[in-house]
Tab-separated table of C-alpha atoms in Angstrom:
chain	number	residue	atom	x	y	z
L	812	MET	CA	-28.632	-34.867	8.666
L	813	ALA	CA	-25.661	-33.751	7.237
L	814	LEU	CA	-25.349	-30.200	5.010
L	815	ARG	CA	-23.875	-31.364	1.207
L	816	LEU	CA	-22.495	-29.025	-1.380
L	817	PRO	CA	-22.327	-29.167	-4.660
L	818	ARG	CA	-18.301	-29.076	-5.261
L	819	ASN	CA	-18.243	-26.158	-7.212
L	820	ALA	CA	-19.726	-24.256	-3.963
L	821	LEU	CA	-16.642	-25.555	-1.753
L	822	ALA	CA	-14.101	-24.495	-3.630
L	823	ALA	CA	-16.276	-21.296	-3.611
L	824	LEU	CA	-15.671	-21.423	-0.081
L	825	ALA	CA	-12.138	-22.099	-0.048
L	826	SER	CA	-11.865	-19.629	-2.302
L	827	ALA	CA	-13.355	-16.785	-0.523
L	828	GLY	CA	-11.398	-17.889	3.199
L	829	ALA	CA	-8.220	-17.996	1.508
L	830	ALA	CA	-9.387	-14.281	0.587
L	831	LEU	CA	-10.285	-13.557	3.738
L	832	PHE	CA	-7.343	-14.568	5.463
L	833	ALA	CA	-5.356	-12.348	2.586
L	834	LEU	CA	-6.856	-9.016	4.506
L	835	PRO	CA	-5.186	-6.658	6.863
L	836	LEU	CA	-5.672	-6.727	10.267
L	837	GLN	CA	-7.925	-3.438	10.100
L	838	ALA	CA	-9.851	-1.895	12.835
L	839	ALA	CA	-11.575	-2.817	16.031
L	840	GLY	CA	-9.066	-5.798	14.971
L	841	ALA	CA	-6.195	-3.748	14.848
L	842	ALA	CA	-6.725	-1.467	17.904
L	843	GLY	CA	-6.865	-4.388	19.786
L	844	ILE	CA	-3.897	-6.862	18.436
L	845	SER	CA	-1.571	-7.798	21.273
L	846	PRO	CA	2.286	-8.257	21.748
L	847	GLU	CA	2.175	-11.741	20.620
L	848	ALA	CA	-0.245	-12.588	17.920
L	849	PRO	CA	0.776	-13.664	15.352
L	850	SER	CA	1.101	-10.944	12.016
L	851	PRO	CA	-1.648	-10.976	8.823
L	852	PRO	CA	0.256	-12.792	5.934
L	853	PRO	CA	2.529	-11.377	4.216
L	854	ALA	CA	1.450	-9.421	1.112
L	855	PRO	CA	1.384	-10.616	-2.654
L	856	ILE	CA	5.497	-9.773	-4.050
L	857	GLU	CA	5.131	-8.154	-7.857
L	858	LEU	CA	9.437	-8.383	-7.834
L	859	THR	CA	12.955	-8.813	-5.327
L	860	ILE	CA	16.177	-7.208	-7.307
L	861	THR	CA	19.871	-8.755	-5.162
L	862	ALA	CA	21.087	-5.753	-3.724
L	863	PRO	CA	23.793	-5.766	-0.557
L	864	GLU	CA	23.432	-2.885	0.466
L	865	ALA	CA	20.118	-3.369	1.103
L	866	ASP	CA	20.586	-3.306	5.591
L	867	GLN	CA	18.818	0.051	7.143
L	868	GLY	CA	16.398	0.402	4.303
L	869	VAL	CA	15.108	1.373	0.740
L	870	ALA	CA	13.853	4.751	-0.995
L	871	SER	CA	12.798	4.809	-5.109
L	872	ASP	CA	12.125	7.471	-7.522
L	873	GLY	CA	9.705	5.462	-9.664
L	874	THR	CA	12.670	4.511	-12.073
L	875	TYR	CA	15.059	2.940	-9.488
L	876	VAL	CA	15.553	2.256	-6.177
L	877	TYR	CA	18.090	3.760	-3.154
L	878	ALA	CA	19.386	0.371	-1.203
L	879	ILE	CA	20.814	2.113	2.384
L	880	ASP	CA	23.061	0.426	4.733
L	881	ASN	CA	24.985	2.632	7.096
L	882	ASP	CA	27.156	4.228	5.122
L	883	ARG	CA	26.955	2.503	1.825
L	884	ILE	CA	23.816	2.995	-0.828
L	885	GLY	CA	23.342	0.957	-3.760
L	886	LYS	CA	21.116	2.471	-6.965
L	887	TYR	CA	19.395	-0.205	-9.047
L	888	GLU	CA	17.577	0.447	-12.274
L	889	ILE	CA	14.066	-1.476	-11.296
L	890	ALA	CA	12.964	-3.390	-14.686
L	891	SER	CA	16.073	-4.628	-15.375
L	892	GLY	CA	17.253	-5.498	-11.775
L	893	ARG	CA	20.482	-4.160	-12.770
L	894	LYS	CA	23.212	-2.135	-10.035
L	895	VAL	CA	24.217	1.648	-12.010
L	896	GLY	CA	26.036	3.601	-9.524
L	897	GLU	CA	26.697	3.561	-5.825
L	898	TRP	CA	27.960	5.244	-2.858
L	899	ALA	CA	30.640	4.541	-0.163
L	900	GLY	CA	31.269	7.137	3.038
L	901	GLU	CA	33.666	7.428	6.185
L	902	PRO	CA	32.290	4.982	8.737
L	903	ALA	CA	33.624	7.659	11.550
L	904	LEU	CA	30.779	10.789	9.368
L	905	PHE	CA	28.340	8.048	8.730
L	906	PRO	CA	27.889	5.392	11.925
L	907	HIS	CA	23.859	4.483	11.489
L	908	MET	CA	22.206	6.198	7.934
L	909	ASN	CA	18.623	4.876	8.190
L	910	SER	CA	16.125	5.157	5.861
L	911	CYS	CA	15.628	7.996	2.765
L	912	THR	CA	13.545	9.646	0.793
L	913	VAL	CA	13.414	10.940	-2.930
L	914	ALA	CA	11.912	14.528	-2.314
L	915	GLU	CA	12.971	17.481	-4.768
L	916	GLY	CA	14.791	16.090	-6.430
L	917	GLU	CA	17.522	14.846	-3.834
L	918	LEU	CA	18.273	11.077	-1.967
L	919	VAL	CA	17.134	12.594	1.661
L	920	CYS	CA	17.890	10.550	4.347
L	921	ALA	CA	17.862	10.646	7.920
L	922	ALA	CA	21.068	9.213	11.033
L	923	SER	CA	22.130	8.983	13.658
L	924	ASN	CA	24.627	8.310	15.870
L	925	TYR	CA	23.268	5.099	17.584
L	926	PRO	CA	24.214	3.192	19.385
L	927	LYS	CA	25.965	6.082	21.155
L	928	VAL	CA	24.308	8.167	23.493
L	929	PRO	CA	23.350	11.155	24.765
L	930	GLN	CA	21.625	10.319	20.833
L	931	THR	CA	22.812	13.160	18.393
L	932	SER	CA	20.921	13.158	14.561
L	933	ALA	CA	21.882	14.723	11.403
L	934	ILE	CA	19.663	15.041	8.194
L	935	GLU	CA	21.994	13.679	5.069
L	936	PHE	CA	21.433	14.580	1.162
L	937	PHE	CA	22.997	12.982	-1.759
L	938	SER	CA	22.097	13.681	-5.828
L	939	LEU	CA	20.957	10.766	-7.770
L	940	ASP	CA	22.990	10.993	-10.604
L	941	PRO	CA	25.784	10.595	-9.692
L	942	VAL	CA	24.791	9.446	-5.787
L	943	ARG	CA	27.000	11.416	-3.951
L	944	HIS	CA	26.924	12.973	-0.957
L	945	LEU	CA	26.019	16.931	-0.978
L	946	ARG	CA	25.448	18.538	2.634
L	947	THR	CA	24.840	17.664	6.190
L	948	VAL	CA	21.691	19.078	8.151
L	949	SER	CA	22.793	18.776	11.820
L	950	LEU	CA	19.838	18.464	14.656
L	951	GLY	CA	22.407	17.919	17.391
L	952	PHE	CA	20.606	16.715	20.798
L	953	MET	CA	16.576	15.376	19.708
L	954	PRO	CA	13.950	14.202	21.406
L	955	GLY	CA	15.062	10.653	19.724
L	956	SER	CA	17.338	9.113	17.718
L	957	LEU	CA	15.833	10.635	14.218
L	958	THR	CA	15.605	6.865	11.540
L	959	VAL	CA	13.650	7.950	9.423
L	960	LEU	CA	12.232	11.433	7.948
L	961	ASP	CA	9.649	12.069	4.745
L	962	ARG	CA	8.129	14.705	3.046
L	963	HIS	CA	4.546	15.248	2.504
L	964	ASP	CA	1.906	18.294	2.192
L	965	GLY	CA	4.489	20.720	1.767
L	966	ALA	CA	6.367	20.124	5.347
L	967	TRP	CA	8.957	16.830	6.436
L	968	TRP	CA	7.798	14.554	8.900
L	969	ALA	CA	10.291	12.599	11.168
L	970	VAL	CA	10.998	9.959	13.933
L	971	PHE	CA	12.722	10.326	16.735
L	972	ALA	CA	13.201	6.886	18.215
L	973	ASN	CA	13.771	5.723	21.047
L	974	TYR	CA	14.846	2.317	22.566
L	975	ASP	CA	15.074	-0.335	25.406
L	976	GLY	CA	18.406	-1.023	26.261
L	977	LYS	CA	20.832	-0.616	23.586
L	978	GLY	CA	21.601	2.567	21.720
L	979	GLY	CA	18.403	4.149	24.782
L	980	VAL	CA	18.847	6.974	27.263
L	981	PRO	CA	18.016	5.908	30.687
L	982	GLY	CA	14.606	6.703	31.787
L	983	ARG	CA	13.294	7.009	28.322
L	984	GLY	CA	12.690	3.481	26.406
L	985	HIS	CA	10.558	3.006	23.465
L	986	GLN	CA	7.170	4.629	24.565
L	987	TYR	CA	9.515	7.420	23.935
L	988	THR	CA	8.715	7.523	20.226
L	989	MET	CA	7.436	10.164	18.482
L	990	LEU	CA	6.039	11.123	15.186
L	991	ALA	CA	6.977	15.302	14.172
L	992	ARG	CA	5.896	17.497	11.497
L	993	LEU	CA	8.895	19.909	10.689
L	994	ASP	CA	9.160	22.727	8.849
L	995	GLU	CA	11.423	23.698	6.522
L	996	GLN	CA	14.217	24.875	8.645
L	997	PHE	CA	14.174	21.606	10.078
L	998	ARG	CA	12.417	22.883	13.689
L	999	ILE	CA	9.819	20.999	15.928
L	1000	GLU	CA	6.151	21.871	14.623
L	1001	GLN	CA	4.309	19.555	16.524
L	1002	SER	CA	4.516	15.925	17.575
L	1003	TRP	CA	2.929	12.667	17.756
L	1004	ALA	CA	3.154	9.787	20.423
L	1005	PHE	CA	2.606	5.986	18.088
L	1006	PRO	CA	0.036	4.039	19.655
L	1007	PRO	CA	0.343	1.505	22.418
L	1008	GLU	CA	-0.012	-1.163	20.183
L	1009	VAL	CA	1.975	-0.339	18.092
L	1010	LEU	CA	4.448	0.731	20.561
L	1011	ALA	CA	4.105	-3.200	22.081
L	1012	ARG	CA	4.783	-5.587	19.307
L	1013	MET	CA	7.953	-2.489	17.603
L	1014	ALA	CA	9.495	-3.033	21.600
L	1015	PRO	CA	12.206	-3.443	22.546
L	1016	TYR	CA	13.618	-1.612	19.629
L	1017	SER	CA	11.451	1.420	17.520
L	1018	CYS	CA	9.515	2.566	14.664
L	1019	SER	CA	12.862	2.183	11.314
L	1020	GLY	CA	10.437	3.511	8.863
L	1021	MET	CA	8.377	5.472	7.499
L	1022	SER	CA	6.265	6.631	4.292
L	1023	TRP	CA	2.688	8.483	3.841
L	1024	GLY	CA	0.517	6.583	1.565
L	1025	ASP	CA	-1.859	8.123	-1.760
L	1026	ASP	CA	-4.025	7.245	0.686
L	1027	GLY	CA	-3.368	9.620	3.281
L	1028	LEU	CA	-2.307	7.305	5.934
L	1029	LEU	CA	0.740	7.340	7.287
L	1030	TYR	CA	2.654	3.441	6.771
L	1031	ALA	CA	5.171	2.872	9.609
L	1032	SER	CA	7.512	-0.334	10.042
L	1033	GLY	CA	9.204	-1.489	13.317
L	1034	HIS	CA	12.549	-3.214	13.466
L	1035	ASP	CA	11.918	-7.296	13.046
L	1036	ARG	CA	8.219	-7.732	13.041
L	1037	PRO	CA	6.881	-8.038	9.221
L	1038	GLU	CA	4.821	-6.006	8.979
L	1039	VAL	CA	3.576	-2.597	8.671
L	1040	TYR	CA	1.162	-0.218	10.075
L	1041	ALA	CA	-1.252	2.266	8.371
L	1042	LEU	CA	-1.822	5.012	11.004
L	1043	ALA	CA	-3.781	8.386	11.252
L	1044	LEU	CA	-3.178	11.624	12.148
L	1045	PRO	CA	-6.051	11.692	15.401
L	1046	GLU	CA	-8.881	14.070	14.961
L	1047	ALA	CA	-8.058	15.388	18.629
L	1048	GLY	CA	-5.572	14.710	21.195
L	1049	SER	CA	-1.015	13.645	21.044
L	1050	THR	CA	-1.889	9.449	19.795
L	1051	LEU	CA	-1.698	8.257	16.252
L	1052	ARG	CA	-4.306	6.236	15.678
L	1053	LEU	CA	-4.068	2.029	14.678
L	1054	VAL	CA	-6.291	1.469	11.144
L	1055	ALA	CA	-4.569	-1.239	9.948
L	1056	VAL	CA	-2.090	-3.799	10.497
L	1057	HIS	CA	-0.874	-5.647	7.316
L	1058	GLY	CA	1.578	-8.358	7.002
L	1059	THR	CA	5.030	-8.259	4.472
L	1060	ALA	CA	7.116	-10.726	3.147
L	1061	ASN	CA	10.264	-8.724	4.703
L	1062	ASP	CA	11.119	-8.732	8.469
L	1063	GLY	CA	11.096	-4.581	9.645
L	1064	GLN	CA	13.287	-1.912	8.484
L	1065	ALA	CA	13.015	1.036	6.418
L	1066	ILE	CA	10.263	1.171	3.691
L	1067	ASP	CA	9.315	3.409	0.311
L	1068	TRP	CA	5.980	3.898	-1.090
L	1069	ASP	CA	6.938	3.818	-4.862
L	1070	PRO	CA	5.890	7.065	-6.568
L	1071	LYS	CA	5.019	5.489	-10.473
L	1072	VAL	CA	2.797	2.357	-9.295
L	1073	PRO	CA	0.202	3.017	-7.170
L	1074	ARG	CA	0.344	0.838	-3.767
L	1075	ARG	CA	3.185	-1.057	-4.746
L	1076	LEU	CA	5.652	-0.215	-1.233
L	1077	TRP	CA	9.405	-1.022	-1.623
L	1078	SER	CA	11.863	-2.916	1.551
L	1079	VAL	CA	13.860	-4.209	2.023
L	1080	SER	CA	15.958	-7.866	3.351
L	1081	ARG	CA	18.205	-7.934	5.190
L	1082	GLU	CA	18.555	-12.385	5.233
L	1083	GLY	CA	20.365	-12.548	1.646
L	1084	GLY	CA	20.636	-8.708	0.760
L	1085	LYS	CA	17.335	-8.348	-1.012
L	1086	VAL	CA	14.962	-4.712	-2.059
L	1087	ILE	CA	11.282	-5.965	-2.185
L	1088	ALA	CA	8.610	-4.524	-3.929
L	1089	SER	CA	5.063	-5.693	-2.900
L	1090	THR	CA	1.079	-4.778	-3.588
L	1091	ILE	CA	-0.449	-3.589	-0.232
L	1092	GLN	CA	-3.886	-3.433	-0.583
L	1093	PRO	CA	-5.533	0.491	0.373
């Protein structure tokens, strides 16, 4: 005999199913994700801001967002979406500014000479009001191309990216991408490899964004997939541990957590030039 359920019970099951599929891929499921697997459903969008500079990444101080392009920065008020400032640099001096973060009252940006080789990297510092270039710290030759810099737990955290093909060094493909903890003089103190399953989903490119969450996890994004990876430092060894995969409404590039609104993650959509605020569940 067929099982019949009351209409309200069916509605409850449907609602539970929708909630289930909206969850990120976690723990064992995330660790076993294959390169061919689809991304999880996108996290809910809180708001979007149109920003022509939103090509490489975004940073936020909680009141304003800073949309980043290779040699341009646009400053936008979150409450109104209104553009309130901008900066433009010489393309020859700023060929690939990839991601930024607000730290200690300044906008701090990871930059490189991508796609040229040998790879060189630099850190660019800007004032917030007005947005103005202050100084450069040249890192020169490093174990990859600097794509990300973040401030966390009294240290600087950097990602040195490597690529297959364009922008890559022969014999050192995307698998050589690494996270590094730097001291106050930006010297490497420790470094970690990314999990193989994450690298496989980033290939043939690398890690384009990274920001420490308030849950003590490191959130990283690739170049073109609509997802972010929640990572943990390992208890032993040299490889980061994958905790969860969260779906996003944009296709890769640099990200930044909002310092004022819990669990609000900023990202960019290169199609149409938009800055996106999404709610990422812990």
